[in-house]
mmCIF file of C-alpha atoms in Angstrom:
data_model
loop_
_atom_site.group_PDB
_atom_site.id
_atom_site.type_symbol
_atom_site.label_atom_id
_atom_site.label_comp_id
_atom_site.label_asym_id
_atom_site.label_seq_id
_atom_site.Cartn_x
_atom_site.Cartn_y
_atom_site.Cartn_z
ATOM 1 C CA UNK A 12 112.081 107.499 40.340
ATOM 2 C CA UNK A 13 115.318 107.414 40.407
ATOM 3 C CA UNK A 14 116.299 107.411 44.744
ATOM 4 C CA UNK A 15 119.638 108.039 45.421
ATOM 5 C CA UNK A 16 119.776 109.902 49.355
ATOM 6 C CA UNK A 17 118.688 106.865 52.320
ATOM 7 C CA UNK A 18 115.653 108.145 54.417
ATOM 8 C CA UNK A 19 114.716 106.908 57.841
ATOM 9 C CA UNK A 20 111.819 107.478 60.099
ATOM 10 C CA UNK A 21 112.343 107.825 63.891
ATOM 11 C CA UNK A 22 109.101 107.959 65.958
ATOM 12 C CA UNK A 23 109.676 109.850 69.582
ATOM 13 C CA UNK A 24 112.124 112.405 68.039
ATOM 14 C CA UNK A 25 111.676 115.131 70.313
ATOM 15 C CA UNK A 26 113.723 114.370 73.379
ATOM 16 C CA UNK A 27 115.816 111.128 74.735
ATOM 17 C CA UNK A 28 116.785 108.690 72.960
ATOM 18 C CA UNK A 29 114.603 109.504 69.810
ATOM 19 C CA UNK A 30 116.651 112.361 69.659
ATOM 20 C CA UNK A 31 120.208 110.807 70.083
ATOM 21 C CA UNK A 32 118.933 108.416 67.056
ATOM 22 C CA UNK A 33 118.180 110.798 64.771
ATOM 23 C CA UNK A 34 121.662 113.156 65.527
ATOM 24 C CA UNK A 35 123.511 109.507 64.926
ATOM 25 C CA UNK A 36 121.672 108.829 62.013
ATOM 26 C CA UNK A 37 122.211 112.276 60.549
ATOM 27 C CA UNK A 38 125.752 111.874 61.401
ATOM 28 C CA UNK A 39 125.719 108.517 59.351
ATOM 29 C CA UNK A 40 124.742 110.324 56.120
ATOM 30 C CA UNK A 41 120.948 109.464 56.837
ATOM 31 C CA UNK A 42 118.312 112.046 55.613
ATOM 32 C CA UNK A 43 115.519 111.395 58.744
ATOM 33 C CA UNK A 44 111.974 112.089 59.179
ATOM 34 C CA UNK A 45 111.528 113.551 62.854
ATOM 35 C CA UNK A 46 108.126 112.039 64.320
ATOM 36 C CA UNK A 47 106.381 113.454 67.239
ATOM 37 C CA UNK A 48 103.685 115.521 68.932
ATOM 38 C CA UNK A 49 105.010 118.703 69.894
ATOM 39 C CA UNK A 50 106.351 120.299 67.249
ATOM 40 C CA UNK A 51 108.559 122.749 69.288
ATOM 41 C CA UNK A 52 110.707 119.818 70.422
ATOM 42 C CA UNK A 53 111.130 118.277 66.768
ATOM 43 C CA UNK A 54 112.492 121.573 65.816
ATOM 44 C CA UNK A 55 114.971 121.335 68.598
ATOM 45 C CA UNK A 56 116.211 117.922 67.701
ATOM 46 C CA UNK A 57 116.681 119.142 63.788
ATOM 47 C CA UNK A 58 119.032 121.646 65.181
ATOM 48 C CA UNK A 59 120.876 119.320 67.012
ATOM 49 C CA UNK A 60 121.640 117.066 63.931
ATOM 50 C CA UNK A 61 121.671 119.910 61.294
ATOM 51 C CA UNK A 62 125.229 120.088 61.299
ATOM 52 C CA UNK A 63 125.422 116.790 60.023
ATOM 53 C CA UNK A 64 124.132 118.444 56.827
ATOM 54 C CA UNK A 65 121.306 115.976 55.832
ATOM 55 C CA UNK A 66 118.191 116.878 55.185
ATOM 56 C CA UNK A 67 115.483 116.755 58.689
ATOM 57 C CA UNK A 68 112.166 116.875 58.099
ATOM 58 C CA UNK A 69 109.637 117.014 61.294
ATOM 59 C CA UNK A 70 106.465 115.744 61.017
ATOM 60 C CA UNK A 71 104.056 116.430 64.246
ATOM 61 C CA UNK A 72 102.031 113.137 64.254
ATOM 62 C CA UNK A 73 99.740 111.524 66.796
ATOM 63 C CA UNK A 74 101.019 107.985 65.775
ATOM 64 C CA UNK A 75 98.418 106.045 67.910
ATOM 65 C CA UNK A 76 96.349 107.348 65.598
ATOM 66 C CA UNK A 77 95.346 106.008 62.055
ATOM 67 C CA UNK A 78 95.270 109.753 60.500
ATOM 68 C CA UNK A 79 98.809 110.683 62.087
ATOM 69 C CA UNK A 80 100.392 107.332 60.664
ATOM 70 C CA UNK A 81 99.195 108.545 57.541
ATOM 71 C CA UNK A 82 100.413 111.507 57.803
ATOM 72 C CA UNK A 83 104.009 109.711 58.407
ATOM 73 C CA UNK A 84 103.774 107.952 55.229
ATOM 74 C CA UNK A 85 102.758 110.896 53.233
ATOM 75 C CA UNK A 86 105.572 112.527 54.220
ATOM 76 C CA UNK A 87 107.584 109.078 52.929
ATOM 77 C CA UNK A 88 105.913 109.103 49.765
ATOM 78 C CA UNK A 89 106.687 112.905 49.344
ATOM 79 C CA UNK A 90 110.132 112.791 49.882
ATOM 80 C CA UNK A 91 113.058 112.189 47.429
ATOM 81 C CA UNK A 92 114.709 109.933 49.375
ATOM 82 C CA UNK A 93 114.719 106.741 49.450
ATOM 83 C CA UNK A 94 113.149 104.608 52.442
ATOM 84 C CA UNK A 95 115.602 102.569 54.072
ATOM 85 C CA UNK A 96 115.041 102.629 57.917
ATOM 86 C CA UNK A 97 112.481 103.372 60.465
ATOM 87 C CA UNK A 98 112.690 103.196 64.023
ATOM 88 C CA UNK A 99 110.139 102.326 66.132
ATOM 89 C CA UNK A 100 111.039 104.722 69.329
ATOM 90 C CA UNK A 101 108.063 106.252 70.596
ATOM 91 C CA UNK A 102 106.906 104.782 73.961
ATOM 92 C CA UNK A 103 105.432 105.570 77.714
ATOM 93 C CA UNK A 104 104.836 104.650 80.615
ATOM 94 C CA UNK A 105 101.408 104.096 82.433
ATOM 95 C CA UNK A 106 101.676 103.230 86.226
ATOM 96 C CA UNK A 107 99.063 102.614 88.778
ATOM 97 C CA UNK A 108 98.187 100.029 91.680
ATOM 98 C CA UNK A 109 97.267 96.493 90.704
ATOM 99 C CA UNK A 110 93.575 96.740 91.407
ATOM 100 C CA UNK A 111 93.596 99.674 90.300
ATOM 101 C CA UNK A 112 94.002 99.193 86.426
ATOM 102 C CA UNK A 113 92.167 101.751 83.817
ATOM 103 C CA UNK A 114 91.065 99.635 80.600
ATOM 104 C CA UNK A 115 91.603 102.944 78.917
ATOM 105 C CA UNK A 116 95.006 103.895 79.634
ATOM 106 C CA UNK A 117 96.052 100.017 78.987
ATOM 107 C CA UNK A 118 94.978 100.601 75.647
ATOM 108 C CA UNK A 119 96.731 103.877 75.124
ATOM 109 C CA UNK A 120 99.911 102.225 76.256
ATOM 110 C CA UNK A 121 98.979 98.791 73.573
ATOM 111 C CA UNK A 122 98.085 101.864 71.206
ATOM 112 C CA UNK A 123 101.654 103.813 71.360
ATOM 113 C CA UNK A 124 103.731 101.109 72.557
ATOM 114 C CA UNK A 125 102.854 97.831 70.573
ATOM 115 C CA UNK A 126 99.732 99.141 67.476
ATOM 116 C CA UNK A 127 102.049 102.008 66.513
ATOM 117 C CA UNK A 128 105.126 100.108 65.577
ATOM 118 C CA UNK A 129 103.490 97.565 63.659
ATOM 119 C CA UNK A 130 100.968 99.543 62.167
ATOM 120 C CA UNK A 131 103.976 101.672 60.803
ATOM 121 C CA UNK A 132 105.833 98.902 60.264
ATOM 122 C CA UNK A 133 103.842 97.027 57.432
ATOM 123 C CA UNK A 134 103.564 99.843 55.425
ATOM 124 C CA UNK A 135 107.439 100.511 55.734
ATOM 125 C CA UNK A 136 108.111 96.887 55.057
ATOM 126 C CA UNK A 137 106.151 97.413 51.209
ATOM 127 C CA UNK A 138 107.656 100.779 50.761
ATOM 128 C CA UNK A 139 111.488 99.472 51.679
ATOM 129 C CA UNK A 140 110.601 96.481 49.839
ATOM 130 C CA UNK A 141 110.570 98.521 46.409
ATOM 131 C CA UNK A 142 113.537 100.264 47.021
ATOM 132 C CA UNK A 143 115.571 97.441 47.301
ATOM 133 C CA UNK A 144 115.549 97.277 51.386
ATOM 134 C CA UNK A 145 115.912 98.232 54.767
ATOM 135 C CA UNK A 146 116.085 98.154 57.840
ATOM 136 C CA UNK A 147 113.972 98.695 61.464
ATOM 137 C CA UNK A 148 114.403 98.959 64.621
ATOM 138 C CA UNK A 149 111.935 98.562 67.539
ATOM 139 C CA UNK A 150 113.109 100.309 70.995
ATOM 140 C CA UNK A 151 111.928 97.850 73.363
ATOM 141 C CA UNK A 152 113.283 97.812 77.245
ATOM 142 C CA UNK A 153 114.768 95.370 79.834
ATOM 143 C CA UNK A 154 111.450 95.481 81.132
ATOM 144 C CA UNK A 155 109.867 93.628 78.570
ATOM 145 C CA UNK A 156 112.316 90.819 79.524
ATOM 146 C CA UNK A 157 112.510 90.633 83.241
ATOM 147 C CA UNK A 158 109.623 92.081 86.030
ATOM 148 C CA UNK A 159 110.203 95.454 87.459
ATOM 149 C CA UNK A 160 111.788 94.842 91.472
ATOM 150 C CA UNK A 161 110.193 97.921 93.240
ATOM 151 C CA UNK A 162 113.097 98.125 95.034
ATOM 152 C CA UNK A 163 114.993 100.096 92.710
ATOM 153 C CA UNK A 164 112.175 102.691 92.817
ATOM 154 C CA UNK A 165 111.844 103.618 96.403
ATOM 155 C CA UNK A 166 110.856 106.799 96.274
ATOM 156 C CA UNK A 167 108.575 106.614 93.517
ATOM 157 C CA UNK A 168 106.718 103.160 93.730
ATOM 158 C CA UNK A 169 104.532 102.331 96.818
ATOM 159 C CA UNK A 170 102.065 99.606 97.664
ATOM 160 C CA UNK A 171 99.122 99.903 99.267
ATOM 161 C CA UNK A 172 97.176 97.498 100.894
ATOM 162 C CA UNK A 173 93.640 98.035 99.580
ATOM 163 C CA UNK A 174 94.161 98.582 95.801
ATOM 164 C CA UNK A 175 97.583 97.000 95.797
ATOM 165 C CA UNK A 176 101.376 97.612 95.021
ATOM 166 C CA UNK A 177 102.083 99.549 92.030
ATOM 167 C CA UNK A 178 103.547 98.557 89.029
ATOM 168 C CA UNK A 179 104.324 99.299 85.191
ATOM 169 C CA UNK A 180 101.944 96.045 83.992
ATOM 170 C CA UNK A 181 100.696 97.787 80.967
ATOM 171 C CA UNK A 182 104.396 98.942 79.908
ATOM 172 C CA UNK A 183 106.255 95.597 80.725
ATOM 173 C CA UNK A 184 103.260 93.345 79.087
ATOM 174 C CA UNK A 185 103.476 95.892 75.656
ATOM 175 C CA UNK A 186 107.204 95.847 75.303
ATOM 176 C CA UNK A 187 107.091 92.291 76.080
ATOM 177 C CA UNK A 188 104.872 91.862 72.856
ATOM 178 C CA UNK A 189 107.360 94.187 71.068
ATOM 179 C CA UNK A 190 109.898 91.926 71.169
ATOM 180 C CA UNK A 191 107.761 89.232 69.801
ATOM 181 C CA UNK A 192 106.239 91.617 67.026
ATOM 182 C CA UNK A 193 110.214 91.647 66.252
ATOM 183 C CA UNK A 194 110.698 88.378 65.467
ATOM 184 C CA UNK A 195 107.363 87.545 63.344
ATOM 185 C CA UNK A 196 108.276 90.864 61.242
ATOM 186 C CA UNK A 197 111.551 89.578 60.518
ATOM 187 C CA UNK A 198 110.285 86.419 59.305
ATOM 188 C CA UNK A 199 107.478 88.206 57.218
ATOM 189 C CA UNK A 200 109.690 91.014 56.028
ATOM 190 C CA UNK A 201 113.087 88.999 54.879
ATOM 191 C CA UNK A 202 111.713 88.309 51.752
ATOM 192 C CA UNK A 203 111.528 91.772 51.042
ATOM 193 C CA UNK A 204 115.383 92.264 52.195
ATOM 194 C CA UNK A 205 114.195 94.210 55.287
ATOM 195 C CA UNK A 206 115.938 93.520 58.327
ATOM 196 C CA UNK A 207 114.214 93.739 61.850
ATOM 197 C CA UNK A 208 115.773 93.832 65.078
ATOM 198 C CA UNK A 209 115.072 95.050 68.941
ATOM 199 C CA UNK A 210 117.569 97.418 70.901
ATOM 200 C CA UNK A 211 116.483 96.974 74.476
ATOM 201 C CA UNK A 212 117.598 99.975 76.787
ATOM 202 C CA UNK A 213 118.312 99.424 80.732
ATOM 203 C CA UNK A 214 117.990 102.358 82.788
ATOM 204 C CA UNK A 215 119.165 105.593 80.694
ATOM 205 C CA UNK A 216 119.206 109.127 81.575
ATOM 206 C CA UNK A 217 116.530 110.554 80.046
ATOM 207 C CA UNK A 218 114.907 114.309 81.167
ATOM 208 C CA UNK A 219 111.650 112.729 80.336
ATOM 209 C CA UNK A 220 112.270 110.595 83.739
ATOM 210 C CA UNK A 221 114.156 112.083 85.550
ATOM 211 C CA UNK A 222 115.570 109.926 88.498
ATOM 212 C CA UNK A 223 116.292 110.910 92.826
ATOM 213 C CA UNK A 224 119.864 110.552 93.829
ATOM 214 C CA UNK A 225 119.162 107.531 95.806
ATOM 215 C CA UNK A 226 117.611 105.773 92.608
ATOM 216 C CA UNK A 227 120.351 106.698 90.324
ATOM 217 C CA UNK A 228 123.286 105.647 93.731
ATOM 218 C CA UNK A 229 120.999 101.811 93.582
ATOM 219 C CA UNK A 230 120.401 101.574 89.936
ATOM 220 C CA UNK A 231 124.411 102.306 89.502
ATOM 221 C CA UNK A 232 125.265 99.806 92.277
ATOM 222 C CA UNK A 233 123.080 97.223 90.309
ATOM 223 C CA UNK A 234 124.941 97.585 86.914
ATOM 224 C CA UNK A 235 128.258 95.935 86.543
ATOM 225 C CA UNK A 236 129.413 98.321 84.388
ATOM 226 C CA UNK A 237 128.846 100.613 87.159
ATOM 227 C CA UNK A 238 126.656 103.633 86.200
ATOM 228 C CA UNK A 239 123.284 104.344 83.893
ATOM 229 C CA UNK A 240 123.259 104.887 80.369
ATOM 230 C CA UNK A 241 123.288 107.727 78.201
ATOM 231 C CA UNK A 242 121.129 108.446 75.007
ATOM 232 C CA UNK A 243 123.853 108.031 73.063
ATOM 233 C CA UNK A 244 125.039 104.988 73.582
ATOM 234 C CA UNK A 245 121.184 103.581 72.804
ATOM 235 C CA UNK A 246 121.829 105.937 69.675
ATOM 236 C CA UNK A 247 125.356 103.653 68.782
ATOM 237 C CA UNK A 248 123.279 100.191 68.678
ATOM 238 C CA UNK A 249 120.521 101.615 66.688
ATOM 239 C CA UNK A 250 123.130 102.865 64.203
ATOM 240 C CA UNK A 251 124.643 99.811 63.842
ATOM 241 C CA UNK A 252 121.677 97.776 63.236
ATOM 242 C CA UNK A 253 120.527 99.746 60.537
ATOM 243 C CA UNK A 254 124.094 99.774 59.282
ATOM 244 C CA UNK A 255 125.413 97.676 56.661
ATOM 245 C CA UNK A 256 127.845 96.181 59.393
ATOM 246 C CA UNK A 257 124.656 93.757 60.895
ATOM 247 C CA UNK A 258 123.576 92.572 57.403
ATOM 248 C CA UNK A 259 123.160 89.145 58.496
ATOM 249 C CA UNK A 260 121.639 90.108 61.506
ATOM 250 C CA UNK A 261 117.752 89.772 62.129
ATOM 251 C CA UNK A 262 115.418 89.231 64.693
ATOM 252 C CA UNK A 263 117.859 89.541 66.951
ATOM 253 C CA UNK A 264 117.678 91.602 70.253
ATOM 254 C CA UNK A 265 120.476 93.972 71.774
ATOM 255 C CA UNK A 266 120.287 94.763 75.563
ATOM 256 C CA UNK A 267 121.764 97.884 76.084
ATOM 257 C CA UNK A 268 121.666 97.621 79.427
ATOM 258 C CA UNK A 269 125.619 98.054 81.077
ATOM 259 C CA UNK A 270 125.008 94.253 82.275
ATOM 260 C CA UNK A 271 122.222 95.126 84.627
ATOM 261 C CA UNK A 272 119.598 92.315 83.385
ATOM 262 C CA UNK A 273 122.829 89.440 83.685
ATOM 263 C CA UNK A 274 123.365 89.365 87.159
#
């Protein structure tokens, strides 16, 4: 099949960073496959990206399941565009007291933050290799690099002497695993002309995680650039790593945090 158009799959495309990434990639001329669980949110993202004039296909799927991932791959294979990119953006947090961690919640956290990215990347690399190569961007987090300091969340996280301090340990461990997944995939995928990189956002204002005024002020003071980031600023980094301008970059991590982790 002679396929000319370039398509990128974006998971978690219904809001926040995933929505901003979809809009930015559409503006760069990519057809986009929008993946998420809520069809109405995917439709909203498609409407926002529509002025770019590229193809935008919403796929409602739970990518923590084999059936959900297969529905994404079926949509890829049904497209006339060549798969040239995958953005593993879908993710979620799990916060609980240290001595009250729930195994099922842990497993779901890893299924969403790590397993889904891995088991979408494997078939994506195979398909991109057949079409001449491409790129994968895993959306990590600064909390895959540094431990969470509860002082930044004085109104959100509490310390309970019986159950221990509240922590997002499963999320942090998952994002750390995602960083190493990027390195392993980068080496394995190189022979297929597929580059794999990580973008690790810092404190980004998204509607899903509304911050209090106190938290916003604290984070602003703790960031060298003096403010929190916007989803569009993460999207710009993703667009760069999928573009030909980053053709000699693989296995790398681009931290988008306003300098927060360098202090």
